[in-house]
Amino acid sequence: MIIGIGSDLIDIRRIERTLERFGERFTHRVFTEIERARSERRKERAASYAKRFAAKEATSKALGTGIRGIRWQEMGVVNLKSGQPTVALNGKAEARLARMVPEGFAARIDITITDDYPLAQAFVVISAWPADWPVALDPDK
C-alpha cells in the first residue's frame, strides 16, 4: 500500500550558483558522504547534486513533514546492487517513517531521478509491504 508520495523540480542553475558560492560548506551540510562521492565523480556535477537535492525534497514531502524537522543528511540517495536508486533514512526521518508503517509491514522507498538541463526532477513513493513478503525490502532478489 502507498503511504507517501512526493515530487520536486529544481533548476540546476540554482545548484550551480550555490556550489560556486558556498562549495564544500553547502555539500557537507546537505549531502551524505556517499552522495558527495558519487556527484564529485560526475562530469555534470551540479546536475548530479541537483537530482539528489530534489530527491531529498521529494522524500520529505512523502514523509509528510517537508524539510521542517528533518536534517538534510538524514536522507541520502543510495543505489541497490541492481543500480536502482532508493533513499536511506536515519535519525528523525527514519523515526517518522517507522511511525507511518502499519504493524506487520515493512517500508520500501522507490524513487526516480532525472535531469534535462536546466531542470532536475525527483519522484518518491513510499509503500508498506507485508513484512513476510520476500521482495518487500530487496527488489534485487
PDB file of C-alpha atoms in Angstrom:
ATOM      1  CA  MET A   1       0.000   0.000   0.000  1.00  0.00           C
ATOM      2  CA  ILE A   2       1.208   3.511  -0.769  1.00  0.00           C
ATOM      3  CA  ILE A   3       1.761   5.558   2.388  1.00  0.00           C
ATOM      4  CA  GLY A   4       3.502   8.612   0.927  1.00  0.00           C
ATOM      5  CA  ILE A   5       4.189  10.352  -2.378  1.00  0.00           C
ATOM      6  CA  GLY A   6       6.426  13.330  -3.069  1.00  0.00           C
ATOM      7  CA  SER A   7       7.885  15.130  -6.062  1.00  0.00           C
ATOM      8  CA  ASP A   8      10.247  18.016  -6.607  1.00  0.00           C
ATOM      9  CA  LEU A   9      11.570  20.002  -9.545  1.00  0.00           C
ATOM     10  CA  ILE A  10      14.675  22.175  -9.263  1.00  0.00           C
ATOM     11  CA  ASP A  11      16.619  24.466 -11.565  1.00  0.00           C
ATOM     12  CA  ILE A  12      20.157  23.060 -11.904  1.00  0.00           C
ATOM     13  CA  ARG A  13      21.476  26.621 -12.326  1.00  0.00           C
ATOM     14  CA  ARG A  14      20.423  27.321  -8.731  1.00  0.00           C
ATOM     15  CA  ILE A  15      22.638  24.467  -7.539  1.00  0.00           C
ATOM     16  CA  GLU A  16      25.474  25.671  -9.818  1.00  0.00           C
ATOM     17  CA  ARG A  17      25.335  29.112  -8.189  1.00  0.00           C
ATOM     18  CA  THR A  18      25.177  27.600  -4.704  1.00  0.00           C
ATOM     19  CA  LEU A  19      28.175  25.354  -5.411  1.00  0.00           C
ATOM     20  CA  GLU A  20      30.147  28.345  -6.719  1.00  0.00           C
ATOM     21  CA  ARG A  21      29.252  30.498  -3.738  1.00  0.00           C
ATOM     22  CA  PHE A  22      29.431  28.015  -0.856  1.00  0.00           C
ATOM     23  CA  GLY A  23      31.282  24.954  -2.228  1.00  0.00           C
ATOM     24  CA  GLU A  24      32.048  22.335   0.423  1.00  0.00           C
ATOM     25  CA  ARG A  25      30.144  24.294   3.077  1.00  0.00           C
ATOM     26  CA  PHE A  26      26.980  23.534   1.093  1.00  0.00           C
ATOM     27  CA  THR A  27      27.810  19.986   0.019  1.00  0.00           C
ATOM     28  CA  HIS A  28      28.885  18.889   3.515  1.00  0.00           C
ATOM     29  CA  ARG A  29      25.785  20.405   5.110  1.00  0.00           C
ATOM     30  CA  VAL A  30      23.255  18.897   2.702  1.00  0.00           C
ATOM     31  CA  PHE A  31      24.687  15.689   1.227  1.00  0.00           C
ATOM     32  CA  THR A  32      25.913  12.421   2.698  1.00  0.00           C
ATOM     33  CA  GLU A  33      29.419  11.165   2.064  1.00  0.00           C
ATOM     34  CA  ILE A  34      28.062   8.617  -0.446  1.00  0.00           C
ATOM     35  CA  GLU A  35      26.173  11.325  -2.342  1.00  0.00           C
ATOM     36  CA  ARG A  36      29.187  13.632  -2.421  1.00  0.00           C
ATOM     37  CA  ALA A  37      31.480  10.875  -3.694  1.00  0.00           C
ATOM     38  CA  ARG A  38      29.050   9.940  -6.449  1.00  0.00           C
ATOM     39  CA  SER A  39      28.354  13.530  -7.528  1.00  0.00           C
ATOM     40  CA  GLU A  40      32.006  14.594  -7.485  1.00  0.00           C
ATOM     41  CA  ARG A  41      32.835  11.822  -9.998  1.00  0.00           C
ATOM     42  CA  ARG A  42      30.255  13.089 -12.484  1.00  0.00           C
ATOM     43  CA  LYS A  43      31.037  15.287 -15.455  1.00  0.00           C
ATOM     44  CA  GLU A  44      27.749  17.101 -14.823  1.00  0.00           C
ATOM     45  CA  ARG A  45      28.467  17.635 -11.120  1.00  0.00           C
ATOM     46  CA  ALA A  46      25.781  20.276 -10.488  1.00  0.00           C
ATOM     47  CA  ALA A  47      23.094  18.165 -12.191  1.00  0.00           C
ATOM     48  CA  SER A  48      24.031  15.191 -10.004  1.00  0.00           C
ATOM     49  CA  TYR A  49      23.764  17.286  -6.856  1.00  0.00           C
ATOM     50  CA  ALA A  50      20.507  18.831  -8.096  1.00  0.00           C
ATOM     51  CA  LYS A  51      18.886  15.419  -8.602  1.00  0.00           C
ATOM     52  CA  ARG A  52      19.875  14.382  -5.097  1.00  0.00           C
ATOM     53  CA  PHE A  53      18.630  17.681  -3.655  1.00  0.00           C
ATOM     54  CA  ALA A  54      15.292  17.166  -5.426  1.00  0.00           C
ATOM     55  CA  ALA A  55      15.138  13.590  -4.089  1.00  0.00           C
ATOM     56  CA  LYS A  56      15.580  14.863  -0.528  1.00  0.00           C
ATOM     57  CA  GLU A  57      12.815  17.435  -1.011  1.00  0.00           C
ATOM     58  CA  ALA A  58      10.510  14.811  -2.544  1.00  0.00           C
ATOM     59  CA  THR A  59      11.279  12.351   0.261  1.00  0.00           C
ATOM     60  CA  SER A  60      10.481  14.921   2.922  1.00  0.00           C
ATOM     61  CA  LYS A  61       7.147  15.555   1.202  1.00  0.00           C
ATOM     62  CA  ALA A  62       6.421  11.815   1.021  1.00  0.00           C
ATOM     63  CA  LEU A  63       7.163  11.607   4.758  1.00  0.00           C
ATOM     64  CA  GLY A  64       4.543  14.306   5.259  1.00  0.00           C
ATOM     65  CA  THR A  65       6.871  16.708   7.047  1.00  0.00           C
ATOM     66  CA  GLY A  66       8.513  18.781   4.380  1.00  0.00           C
ATOM     67  CA  ILE A  67      12.074  19.669   5.241  1.00  0.00           C
ATOM     68  CA  ARG A  68      10.992  21.087   8.616  1.00  0.00           C
ATOM     69  CA  GLY A  69      12.195  18.933  11.474  1.00  0.00           C
ATOM     70  CA  ILE A  70      14.364  16.666   9.325  1.00  0.00           C
ATOM     71  CA  ARG A  71      18.037  17.297   8.642  1.00  0.00           C
ATOM     72  CA  TRP A  72      19.240  17.080   5.040  1.00  0.00           C
ATOM     73  CA  GLN A  73      21.742  14.335   5.835  1.00  0.00           C
ATOM     74  CA  GLU A  74      19.029  12.168   7.403  1.00  0.00           C
ATOM     75  CA  MET A  75      18.019  11.333   3.817  1.00  0.00           C
ATOM     76  CA  GLY A  76      20.548  10.020   1.330  1.00  0.00           C
ATOM     77  CA  VAL A  77      20.217   8.700  -2.201  1.00  0.00           C
ATOM     78  CA  VAL A  78      21.860   5.276  -2.464  1.00  0.00           C
ATOM     79  CA  ASN A  79      21.775   2.557  -5.091  1.00  0.00           C
ATOM     80  CA  LEU A  80      20.781  -1.059  -4.720  1.00  0.00           C
ATOM     81  CA  LYS A  81      23.046  -3.749  -6.214  1.00  0.00           C
ATOM     82  CA  SER A  82      20.933  -3.557  -9.368  1.00  0.00           C
ATOM     83  CA  GLY A  83      21.737   0.155  -9.694  1.00  0.00           C
ATOM     84  CA  GLN A  84      18.184   1.165  -8.818  1.00  0.00           C
ATOM     85  CA  PRO A  85      18.175   4.303  -6.661  1.00  0.00           C
ATOM     86  CA  THR A  86      16.438   4.466  -3.302  1.00  0.00           C
ATOM     87  CA  VAL A  87      16.699   6.641  -0.220  1.00  0.00           C
ATOM     88  CA  ALA A  88      18.360   5.567   3.023  1.00  0.00           C
ATOM     89  CA  LEU A  89      16.977   7.278   6.121  1.00  0.00           C
ATOM     90  CA  ASN A  90      18.377   7.833   9.590  1.00  0.00           C
ATOM     91  CA  GLY A  91      17.599   9.977  12.626  1.00  0.00           C
ATOM     92  CA  LYS A  92      14.248  11.769  12.743  1.00  0.00           C
ATOM     93  CA  ALA A  93      13.479  10.852   9.126  1.00  0.00           C
ATOM     94  CA  GLU A  94      13.814   7.145   9.918  1.00  0.00           C
ATOM     95  CA  ALA A  95      11.707   7.579  13.078  1.00  0.00           C
ATOM     96  CA  ARG A  96       8.997   9.391  11.084  1.00  0.00           C
ATOM     97  CA  LEU A  97       8.897   6.563   8.545  1.00  0.00           C
ATOM     98  CA  ALA A  98       8.618   3.976  11.333  1.00  0.00           C
ATOM     99  CA  ARG A  99       5.533   5.787  12.685  1.00  0.00           C
ATOM    100  CA  MET A 100       3.930   5.737   9.224  1.00  0.00           C
ATOM    101  CA  VAL A 101       4.300   1.993   8.633  1.00  0.00           C
ATOM    102  CA  PRO A 102       1.491  -0.225   9.979  1.00  0.00           C
ATOM    103  CA  GLU A 103       2.430  -3.049  12.317  1.00  0.00           C
ATOM    104  CA  GLY A 104       3.382  -6.208  10.431  1.00  0.00           C
ATOM    105  CA  PHE A 105       4.545  -4.237   7.391  1.00  0.00           C
ATOM    106  CA  ALA A 106       7.935  -3.117   6.084  1.00  0.00           C
ATOM    107  CA  ALA A 107       8.642   0.157   4.296  1.00  0.00           C
ATOM    108  CA  ARG A 108      10.015   0.449   0.796  1.00  0.00           C
ATOM    109  CA  ILE A 109      11.116   3.704  -0.834  1.00  0.00           C
ATOM    110  CA  ASP A 110      11.064   3.829  -4.634  1.00  0.00           C
ATOM    111  CA  ILE A 111      12.451   6.880  -6.400  1.00  0.00           C
ATOM    112  CA  THR A 112      13.145   8.095  -9.863  1.00  0.00           C
ATOM    113  CA  ILE A 113      15.516  10.969 -10.541  1.00  0.00           C
ATOM    114  CA  THR A 114      16.244  12.649 -13.843  1.00  0.00           C
ATOM    115  CA  ASP A 115      17.676  15.806 -15.328  1.00  0.00           C
ATOM    116  CA  ASP A 116      17.373  17.688 -18.582  1.00  0.00           C
ATOM    117  CA  TYR A 117      19.295  20.933 -18.262  1.00  0.00           C
ATOM    118  CA  PRO A 118      18.302  23.282 -16.760  1.00  0.00           C
ATOM    119  CA  LEU A 119      15.918  21.120 -14.707  1.00  0.00           C
ATOM    120  CA  ALA A 120      16.294  18.156 -12.357  1.00  0.00           C
ATOM    121  CA  GLN A 121      13.353  16.190 -11.012  1.00  0.00           C
ATOM    122  CA  ALA A 122      12.664  13.529  -8.403  1.00  0.00           C
ATOM    123  CA  PHE A 123       9.580  11.472  -7.645  1.00  0.00           C
ATOM    124  CA  VAL A 124       9.312   9.358  -4.481  1.00  0.00           C
ATOM    125  CA  VAL A 125       6.794   6.685  -3.496  1.00  0.00           C
ATOM    126  CA  ILE A 126       6.889   5.210  -0.015  1.00  0.00           C
ATOM    127  CA  SER A 127       4.971   1.970   0.304  1.00  0.00           C
ATOM    128  CA  ALA A 128       4.310  -0.563   3.041  1.00  0.00           C
ATOM    129  CA  TRP A 129       4.617  -4.248   2.202  1.00  0.00           C
ATOM    130  CA  PRO A 130       3.717  -7.262   4.350  1.00  0.00           C
ATOM    131  CA  ALA A 131       6.842  -7.936   6.425  1.00  0.00           C
ATOM    132  CA  ASP A 132       6.931 -11.589   5.386  1.00  0.00           C
ATOM    133  CA  TRP A 133       6.788 -10.794   1.664  1.00  0.00           C
ATOM    134  CA  PRO A 134      10.199 -11.857   0.282  1.00  0.00           C
ATOM    135  CA  VAL A 135      10.703  -8.844  -2.012  1.00  0.00           C
ATOM    136  CA  ALA A 136       9.345  -6.268   0.392  1.00  0.00           C
ATOM    137  CA  LEU A 137      12.721  -4.683   1.092  1.00  0.00           C
ATOM    138  CA  ASP A 138      15.051  -6.013  -1.581  1.00  0.00           C
ATOM    139  CA  PRO A 139      13.860  -5.660  -5.187  1.00  0.00           C
ATOM    140  CA  ASP A 140      17.242  -7.066  -6.268  1.00  0.00           C
ATOM    141  CA  LYS A 141      16.014 -10.569  -5.367  1.00  0.00           C
TER     142      LYS A 141
END
